[in-house]
Coordinates of N, CA, C and O in Angstrom, one line a residue:
M180 N 37.3 22.4 -43.5 CA 37.1 21.2 -42.6 C 35.8 20.4 -43.1 O 34.8 20.9 -43.4
W181 N 36.0 19.1 -43.2 CA 35.1 18.2 -43.8 C 34.1 17.7 -42.6 O 34.7 17.2 -41.5
T182 N 32.9 18.0 -42.5 CA 32.0 17.4 -41.4 C 30.9 16.6 -42.2 O 30.4 16.9 -43.3
M183 N 30.6 15.5 -41.5 CA 29.5 14.6 -42.1 C 28.4 14.8 -41.0 O 28.5 14.7 -39.9
T184 N 27.2 15.2 -41.8 CA 26.1 15.3 -41.0 C 25.3 14.0 -41.0 O 25.1 13.4 -42.0
R185 N 24.6 13.8 -39.9 CA 23.9 12.4 -39.8 C 22.3 13.0 -39.8 O 21.9 13.9 -39.2
K186 N 21.5 12.3 -40.7 CA 20.1 12.6 -40.6 C 19.4 11.9 -39.5 O 19.4 10.7 -39.5
V187 N 18.7 12.6 -38.6 CA 18.0 12.0 -37.5 C 16.7 12.3 -37.6 O 16.3 13.5 -37.9
T188 N 15.8 11.4 -37.6 CA 14.3 11.6 -37.9 C 13.6 11.9 -36.5 O 14.4 11.7 -35.4
A189 N 12.5 12.1 -36.5 CA 11.6 12.3 -35.2 C 11.4 11.1 -34.4 O 11.0 11.2 -33.3
W190 N 11.7 10.0 -35.0 CA 11.6 8.7 -34.4 C 12.6 8.6 -33.2 O 12.3 7.8 -32.2
A191 N 13.6 9.4 -33.0 CA 14.4 9.3 -31.9 C 13.7 9.8 -30.6 O 14.2 9.4 -29.6
G192 N 12.7 10.5 -30.8 CA 11.7 10.8 -29.6 C 11.1 9.6 -28.9 O 10.9 9.7 -27.8
W193 N 11.1 8.5 -29.6 CA 10.4 7.3 -29.1 C 11.3 6.9 -28.0 O 10.9 6.2 -27.0
I194 N 12.7 6.9 -28.2 CA 13.6 6.5 -27.1 C 13.5 7.4 -25.8 O 13.4 6.9 -24.7
W195 N 13.2 8.7 -25.9 CA 13.0 9.5 -24.8 C 11.6 9.1 -24.2 O 11.6 9.0 -23.0
F196 N 10.5 8.7 -24.9 CA 9.3 8.3 -24.5 C 9.6 7.0 -23.6 O 9.0 6.9 -22.6
A197 N 10.3 6.1 -24.2 CA 10.5 4.8 -23.6 C 11.3 5.0 -22.2 O 10.9 4.5 -21.2
G198 N 12.2 5.9 -22.3 CA 13.0 6.1 -21.0 C 12.0 6.8 -19.9 O 12.1 6.5 -18.8
L199 N 11.2 7.7 -20.3 CA 10.3 8.4 -19.4 C 9.2 7.4 -18.8 O 8.9 7.5 -17.7
I200 N 8.8 6.6 -19.7 CA 7.8 5.5 -19.3 C 8.4 4.6 -18.4 O 7.9 4.1 -17.4
M201 N 9.7 4.1 -18.6 CA 10.4 3.2 -17.7 C 10.7 3.8 -16.4 O 10.5 3.3 -15.4
L202 N 11.0 5.2 -16.5 CA 11.2 6.0 -15.2 C 10.0 6.0 -14.3 O 10.1 5.7 -13.1
S203 N 8.9 6.3 -14.9 CA 7.6 6.5 -14.2 C 7.2 5.1 -13.7 O 6.7 4.9 -12.6
S204 N 7.3 4.0 -14.5 CA 7.0 2.7 -14.1 C 7.9 2.1 -13.0 O 7.5 1.5 -12.1
G205 N 9.1 2.5 -13.0 CA 10.0 2.3 -11.9 C 9.7 2.8 -10.6 O 9.7 2.3 -9.6
V206 N 9.3 4.1 -10.6 CA 8.9 4.9 -9.5 C 7.6 4.1 -8.9 O 7.6 3.8 -7.7
F207 N 6.7 3.9 -9.7 CA 5.4 3.2 -9.3 C 5.8 1.8 -8.7 O 5.3 1.4 -7.7
N208 N 6.6 1.1 -9.3 CA 7.0 -0.3 -8.8 C 7.7 -0.1 -7.5 O 7.4 -0.9 -6.6
L209 N 8.5 0.9 -7.3 CA 9.3 1.1 -6.0 C 8.3 1.5 -5.0 O 8.3 0.8 -3.7
L210 N 7.3 2.3 -5.2 CA 6.3 2.8 -4.2 C 5.4 1.6 -3.9 O 5.1 1.4 -2.7
S211 N 4.9 0.9 -4.8 CA 4.1 -0.3 -4.6 C 4.7 -1.4 -3.8 O 4.2 -2.0 -3.0
G212 N 6.0 -1.6 -4.2 CA 6.9 -2.5 -3.5 C 7.1 -2.2 -2.1 O 7.0 -3.0 -1.1
I213 N 7.4 -0.9 -1.7 CA 7.5 -0.5 -0.3 C 6.3 -0.7 0.3 O 6.2 -1.1 1.6
Y214 N 5.1 -0.3 -0.1 CA 3.9 -0.5 0.4 C 3.5 -1.9 0.7 O 3.1 -2.4 1.8
A215 N 3.8 -2.9 -0.3 CA 3.6 -4.3 -0.2 C 4.5 -4.9 1.0 O 4.1 -5.8 1.7
V216 N 5.7 -4.5 1.1 CA 6.7 -5.0 2.1 C 6.1 -4.6 3.6 O 6.1 -5.3 4.5
G217 N 5.6 -3.3 3.7 CA 5.1 -2.9 4.9 C 3.7 -3.4 5.3 O 3.2 -3.5 6.5
A218 N 2.9 -3.9 4.3 CA 1.5 -4.4 4.5 C 1.5 -5.7 5.1 O 0.6 -6.0 5.9
R219 N 2.5 -6.5 4.8 CA 2.5 -8.0 5.2 C 1.2 -8.7 5.0 O 0.7 -9.4 5.9
D220 N 0.7 -8.5 3.9 CA -0.7 -9.1 3.5 C -0.4 -10.4 2.8 O 0.7 -10.7 2.2
V221 N -1.2 -11.3 2.6 CA -1.3 -12.5 1.7 C -2.5 -12.3 0.7 O -3.7 -12.1 1.1
G222 N -2.1 -12.2 -0.6 CA -3.3 -12.1 -1.5 C -3.8 -13.4 -1.9 O -3.3 -14.6 -2.0
V223 N -5.2 -13.4 -1.7 CA -6.1 -14.6 -1.9 C -6.9 -14.5 -3.2 O -7.7 -13.6 -3.2
V224 N -6.7 -15.3 -4.2 CA -7.4 -15.1 -5.5 C -8.0 -16.5 -5.8 O -7.3 -17.6 -5.6
E225 N -9.3 -16.6 -6.2 CA -9.8 -17.9 -6.6 C -9.6 -18.0 -8.2 O -10.1 -17.1 -9.0
V226 N -9.0 -19.1 -8.6 CA -8.9 -19.4 -10.0 C -9.6 -20.7 -10.3 O -9.1 -21.8 -10.0
G227 N -10.8 -20.5 -10.9 CA -11.5 -21.7 -11.2 C -12.0 -22.4 -9.9 O -12.6 -21.8 -9.0
T228 N -11.5 -23.7 -9.7 CA -11.8 -24.4 -8.5 C -10.8 -24.3 -7.4 O -10.9 -25.1 -6.5
Q229 N -9.6 -23.6 -7.8 CA -8.4 -23.5 -6.9 C -8.2 -22.2 -6.3 O -8.7 -21.2 -6.8
I230 N -7.5 -22.2 -5.2 CA -7.4 -20.8 -4.4 C -5.9 -20.7 -4.7 O -5.1 -21.5 -4.3
L231 N -5.5 -19.3 -5.1 CA -4.0 -19.0 -5.2 C -3.7 -18.1 -4.2 O -4.4 -17.1 -3.8
L232 N -2.6 -18.5 -3.2 CA -2.1 -17.6 -2.2 C -0.9 -17.0 -2.8 O 0.1 -17.7 -3.1
L233 N -0.7 -15.7 -2.7 CA 0.3 -14.9 -3.1 C 0.8 -14.2 -1.9 O 0.2 -13.3 -1.3
D234 N 2.1 -14.3 -1.5 CA 2.8 -13.7 -0.5 C 3.1 -12.2 -1.0 O 4.1 -12.0 -1.7
V235 N 2.3 -11.2 -0.5 CA 2.5 -9.9 -1.1 C 3.9 -9.3 -0.6 O 4.4 -8.6 -1.5
N236 N 4.3 -9.7 0.5 CA 5.6 -9.2 1.2 C 6.8 -9.5 0.2 O 7.7 -8.7 -0.1
S237 N 6.8 -10.9 -0.3 CA 7.9 -11.2 -1.2 C 7.8 -10.6 -2.4 O 8.9 -10.1 -2.9
W238 N 6.6 -10.5 -3.0 CA 6.5 -9.8 -4.2 C 6.9 -8.3 -4.1 O 7.2 -7.7 -5.1
G239 N 6.6 -7.8 -2.9 CA 7.1 -6.3 -2.8 C 8.4 -6.1 -2.9 O 8.9 -5.2 -3.5
W240 N 9.3 -7.1 -2.4 CA 10.8 -7.1 -2.6 C 11.1 -7.0 -4.0 O 12.0 -6.5 -4.6
V241 N 10.5 -8.1 -4.7 CA 10.6 -8.1 -6.2 C 10.4 -6.8 -6.9 O 11.1 -6.4 -7.8
H242 N 9.3 -6.2 -6.6 CA 8.9 -4.9 -7.2 C 9.9 -3.9 -6.8 O 10.2 -2.9 -7.7
I243 N 10.4 -3.9 -5.6 CA 11.5 -2.9 -5.2 C 12.8 -3.0 -6.0 O 13.3 -2.0 -6.6
V244 N 13.1 -4.2 -6.3 CA 14.4 -4.5 -7.0 C 14.1 -4.1 -8.5 O 15.0 -3.5 -9.1
V245 N 13.1 -4.5 -9.1 CA 12.7 -4.3 -10.5 C 12.5 -2.7 -10.7 O 12.9 -2.2 -11.7
G246 N 11.9 -2.2 -9.7 CA 11.7 -0.6 -9.9 C 12.9 0.1 -9.8 O 13.2 1.0 -10.6
A247 N 13.9 -0.3 -9.0 CA 15.2 0.3 -8.9 C 16.1 0.0 -10.2 O 16.6 1.0 -10.8
L248 N 15.9 -1.1 -10.6 CA 16.6 -1.3 -12.0 C 16.0 -0.6 -13.1 O 16.7 -0.1 -14.0
L249 N 14.7 -0.4 -13.2 CA 13.9 0.3 -14.2 C 14.5 1.9 -14.1 O 14.6 2.5 -15.1
I250 N 14.5 2.3 -12.9 CA 14.8 3.7 -12.8 C 16.3 3.9 -13.2 O 16.6 4.9 -14.0
L251 N 17.2 3.1 -12.8 CA 18.6 3.2 -13.1 C 18.9 3.1 -14.6 O 19.5 4.0 -15.2
V252 N 18.2 2.1 -15.3 CA 18.5 1.9 -16.6 C 17.7 3.0 -17.5 O 18.3 3.5 -18.5
A253 N 16.6 3.4 -17.0 CA 15.9 4.7 -17.7 C 16.8 5.9 -17.6 O 16.9 6.6 -18.7
L254 N 17.4 6.2 -16.5 CA 18.2 7.5 -16.5 C 19.5 7.2 -17.4 O 19.8 8.3 -18.1
C255 N 20.0 6.0 -17.5 CA 21.0 5.8 -18.4 C 20.7 5.9 -19.9 O 21.4 6.4 -20.8
L256 N 19.5 5.4 -20.1 CA 18.9 5.4 -21.4 C 18.6 6.8 -21.9 O 19.0 7.2 -23.0
I257 N 18.1 7.7 -21.1 CA 17.8 9.0 -21.3 C 19.1 9.9 -21.6 O 19.2 10.8 -22.5
A258 N 20.2 9.5 -20.8 CA 21.5 10.1 -20.8 C 22.2 9.7 -22.1 O 23.3 10.3 -22.5
G259 N 21.7 8.6 -22.9 CA 22.2 8.2 -24.2 C 23.4 7.3 -24.1 O 24.1 7.1 -25.0
Q260 N 23.4 6.5 -23.0 CA 24.4 5.3 -22.9 C 23.9 4.3 -23.8 O 22.8 3.9 -23.9
A261 N 24.8 3.8 -24.7 CA 24.6 2.8 -25.7 C 24.2 1.5 -25.1 O 23.3 0.8 -25.8
W262 N 24.8 1.1 -24.0 CA 24.5 -0.3 -23.4 C 23.0 -0.2 -22.8 O 22.5 -1.3 -22.6
A263 N 22.5 0.9 -22.5 CA 21.2 0.9 -21.9 C 20.2 0.5 -22.6 O 19.1 0.1 -22.1
R264 N 20.2 0.5 -23.9 CA 19.3 0.1 -24.9 C 18.9 -1.4 -24.6 O 17.8 -1.8 -24.5
I265 N 20.1 -2.2 -24.6 CA 19.9 -3.6 -24.4 C 19.5 -4.0 -23.0 O 18.7 -4.8 -22.8
A266 N 20.0 -3.3 -22.0 CA 19.7 -3.4 -20.7 C 18.2 -3.2 -20.5 O 17.4 -3.9 -19.6
A267 N 17.7 -2.1 -21.1 CA 16.3 -1.8 -21.0 C 15.4 -2.7 -21.6 O 14.4 -3.1 -21.0
V268 N 15.8 -3.4 -22.6 CA 15.0 -4.5 -23.3 C 14.8 -5.6 -22.1 O 13.8 -6.2 -21.9
V269 N 16.0 -5.9 -21.5 CA 16.0 -7.0 -20.5 C 15.1 -6.7 -19.2 O 14.2 -7.5 -18.8
V270 N 15.2 -5.4 -18.8 CA 14.6 -5.0 -17.5 C 13.1 -4.9 -17.8 O 12.3 -5.3 -17.0
V271 N 12.8 -4.3 -19.1 CA 11.4 -4.2 -19.3 C 10.6 -5.5 -19.5 O 9.5 -5.8 -19.1
G272 N 11.4 -6.4 -20.1 CA 10.8 -8.0 -20.1 C 10.8 -8.4 -18.7 O 9.6 -9.1 -18.5
L273 N 11.6 -8.2 -18.0 CA 11.5 -8.8 -16.5 C 10.2 -8.1 -15.9 O 9.5 -8.7 -15.2
N274 N 10.1 -6.8 -16.1 CA 8.9 -6.1 -15.6 C 7.5 -6.7 -16.1 O 6.7 -6.8 -15.2
M275 N 7.5 -7.0 -17.2 CA 6.4 -7.7 -17.9 C 6.1 -9.0 -17.1 O 4.9 -9.3 -16.9
M276 N 7.0 -9.8 -16.9 CA 6.9 -11.0 -16.1 C 6.3 -10.8 -14.8 O 5.4 -11.6 -14.5
T277 N 6.9 -9.8 -14.0 CA 6.5 -9.6 -12.7 C 5.0 -9.2 -12.7 O 4.3 -9.6 -11.8
Q278 N 4.7 -8.3 -13.7 CA 3.3 -7.8 -13.6 C 2.3 -8.8 -14.2 O 1.2 -8.9 -13.7
F279 N 2.8 -9.9 -14.8 CA 1.9 -11.0 -15.2 C 1.7 -11.8 -14.0 O 0.6 -12.3 -13.8
V280 N 2.7 -12.0 -13.3 CA 2.4 -12.9 -12.0 C 1.5 -12.1 -11.1 O 0.7 -12.7 -10.3
Y281 N 1.6 -10.8 -10.9 CA 0.9 -9.9 -10.1 C -0.6 -9.7 -10.6 O -1.3 -9.1 -10.0
L282 N -0.8 -10.2 -11.9 CA -2.2 -10.0 -12.5 C -3.4 -10.4 -11.9 O -4.3 -9.5 -11.7
P283 N -3.4 -11.4 -11.1 CA -4.6 -11.8 -10.2 C -4.9 -10.9 -9.1 O -5.9 -10.7 -8.8
L284 N -3.9 -10.2 -8.6 CA -4.0 -9.3 -7.5 C -4.5 -7.9 -8.0 O -5.4 -7.1 -7.5
T285 N -3.9 -7.3 -9.0 CA -4.2 -6.0 -9.7 C -4.3 -6.1 -11.1 O -3.5 -5.8 -11.8
P286 N -5.4 -6.8 -11.5 CA -5.6 -7.0 -13.0 C -5.5 -5.8 -13.9 O -4.8 -5.8 -14.8
W287 N -6.3 -4.7 -13.6 CA -6.3 -3.6 -14.5 C -4.9 -2.9 -14.4 O -4.3 -2.5 -15.6
W288 N -4.3 -2.7 -13.4 CA -3.0 -2.1 -13.4 C -2.0 -2.8 -14.0 O -1.1 -2.3 -14.9
S289 N -1.9 -4.1 -13.8 CA -0.9 -5.0 -14.5 C -1.2 -5.1 -16.1 O -0.2 -5.0 -16.8
I290 N -2.4 -5.0 -16.5 CA -2.6 -5.0 -18.0 C -2.1 -3.7 -18.5 O -1.6 -3.7 -19.6
V291 N -2.5 -2.5 -17.8 CA -2.0 -1.2 -18.4 C -0.5 -1.4 -18.4 O 0.1 -0.8 -19.4
V292 N 0.1 -1.8 -17.4 CA 1.7 -1.7 -17.4 C 2.3 -2.7 -18.5 O 3.3 -2.4 -19.1
I293 N 1.7 -3.8 -18.6 CA 2.2 -4.8 -19.6 C 2.0 -4.0 -21.0 O 2.9 -4.2 -21.9
A294 N 0.9 -3.4 -21.3 CA 0.6 -2.9 -22.6 C 1.8 -1.7 -22.8 O 2.3 -1.6 -23.8
L295 N 1.9 -0.7 -21.8 CA 3.0 0.2 -21.9 C 4.3 -0.4 -22.2 O 5.1 0.1 -22.9
D296 N 4.7 -1.5 -21.4 CA 5.9 -2.1 -21.6 C 6.1 -2.7 -23.0 O 7.1 -2.6 -23.7
M297 N 5.0 -3.1 -23.6 CA 5.0 -3.6 -25.0 C 5.4 -2.4 -26.0 O 6.3 -2.6 -26.9
V298 N 4.8 -1.4 -25.7 CA 5.1 0.0 -26.5 C 6.6 0.3 -26.3 O 7.3 0.7 -27.3
V299 N 7.0 0.4 -25.1 CA 8.5 0.6 -24.9 C 9.4 -0.4 -25.6 O 10.4 0.1 -26.0
L300 N 9.1 -1.7 -25.5 CA 10.0 -2.6 -26.1 C 9.9 -2.3 -27.8 O 10.9 -2.4 -28.3
W301 N 8.7 -1.9 -28.3 CA 8.7 -1.6 -29.7 C 9.6 -0.4 -29.9 O 10.3 -0.4 -31.0
A302 N 9.6 0.5 -29.2 CA 10.3 1.8 -29.4 C 11.9 1.4 -29.2 O 12.6 2.0 -30.1
L303 N 12.2 0.6 -28.3 CA 13.7 0.3 -28.1 C 14.2 -0.5 -29.2 O 15.2 -0.3 -29.7
I304 N 13.4 -1.5 -29.7 CA 13.9 -2.4 -30.7 C 13.8 -1.8 -32.0 O 14.8 -1.9 -32.9
V305 N 12.7 -1.2 -32.4 CA 12.6 -0.5 -33.8 C 13.3 0.8 -34.0 O 13.8 0.9 -35.1
H306 N 13.3 1.6 -33.0 CA 13.8 2.9 -33.2 C 15.2 3.2 -32.4 O 15.5 4.4 -32.2
G307 N 15.8 2.1 -31.9 CA 16.9 2.3 -31.0 C 18.1 2.8 -31.9 O 18.9 3.6 -31.3
E308 N 18.2 2.6 -33.2 CA 19.2 3.1 -34.0 C 19.3 4.6 -34.0 O 20.3 5.2 -34.1
E309 N 18.2 5.1 -33.9 CA 18.1 6.5 -34.1 C 18.6 7.2 -32.8 O 19.1 8.4 -32.9
A310 N 18.5 6.7 -31.7 CA 19.0 7.2 -30.4 C 20.5 7.2 -30.5 O 21.2 8.1 -30.0
E311 N 21.0 6.1 -31.1 CA 22.6 6.0 -31.3 C 23.1 7.1 -32.2 O 24.2 7.8 -32.0
K312 N 22.2 7.7 -33.2 CA 22.9 8.8 -34.0 C 22.6 10.1 -33.3 O 23.5 11.0 -33.7
V313 N 21.9 10.1 -32.3 CA 21.6 11.4 -31.7 C 22.9 11.6 -30.7 O 23.4 12.7 -30.6
S314 N 23.2 10.5 -30.0 CA 24.4 10.6 -29.1 C 25.6 11.0 -29.6 O 26.0 10.6 -30.7

C-alpha cells in the first residue's frame, strides 16, 4: 500500500499556542465583561484638555460577546477545524480593536492583550498551513 507522509515541523505548535492564548483571553474578556455589566460605572478619562466618558456597562456587553467568540473559535481552532483559522484572524482583530478603545481605562492590560493578539495573528497567518497538515 502506498502512503504519502507529510513533513510537519515544530511550527505547528504555534497554532496550539494561538488557540490557548485566544482561549485565556476569551475567559478574561468574559469575566471582565460580566464584572463591568454588574458594576454600572462610567469611566472618566482626561485626554489633553477634554474629558472622555466611557459607559463601562455597554463595553461590558461588548467584552462578553467578544470573549464568547474568542472561546468558541479557540476551541474549534484547537480541534483542528480548517475554517477556524480565518475566523480566528477576524475575532482576534476585533479583540484588538475593543482593547484599543478600552485603552484609556485599563492601559497596561490593554497593551499586553494587544501585544499577545499580535503574536497570535502572526502565528495564525504565518504558520497556519502547518496546522492544516497536522489535521
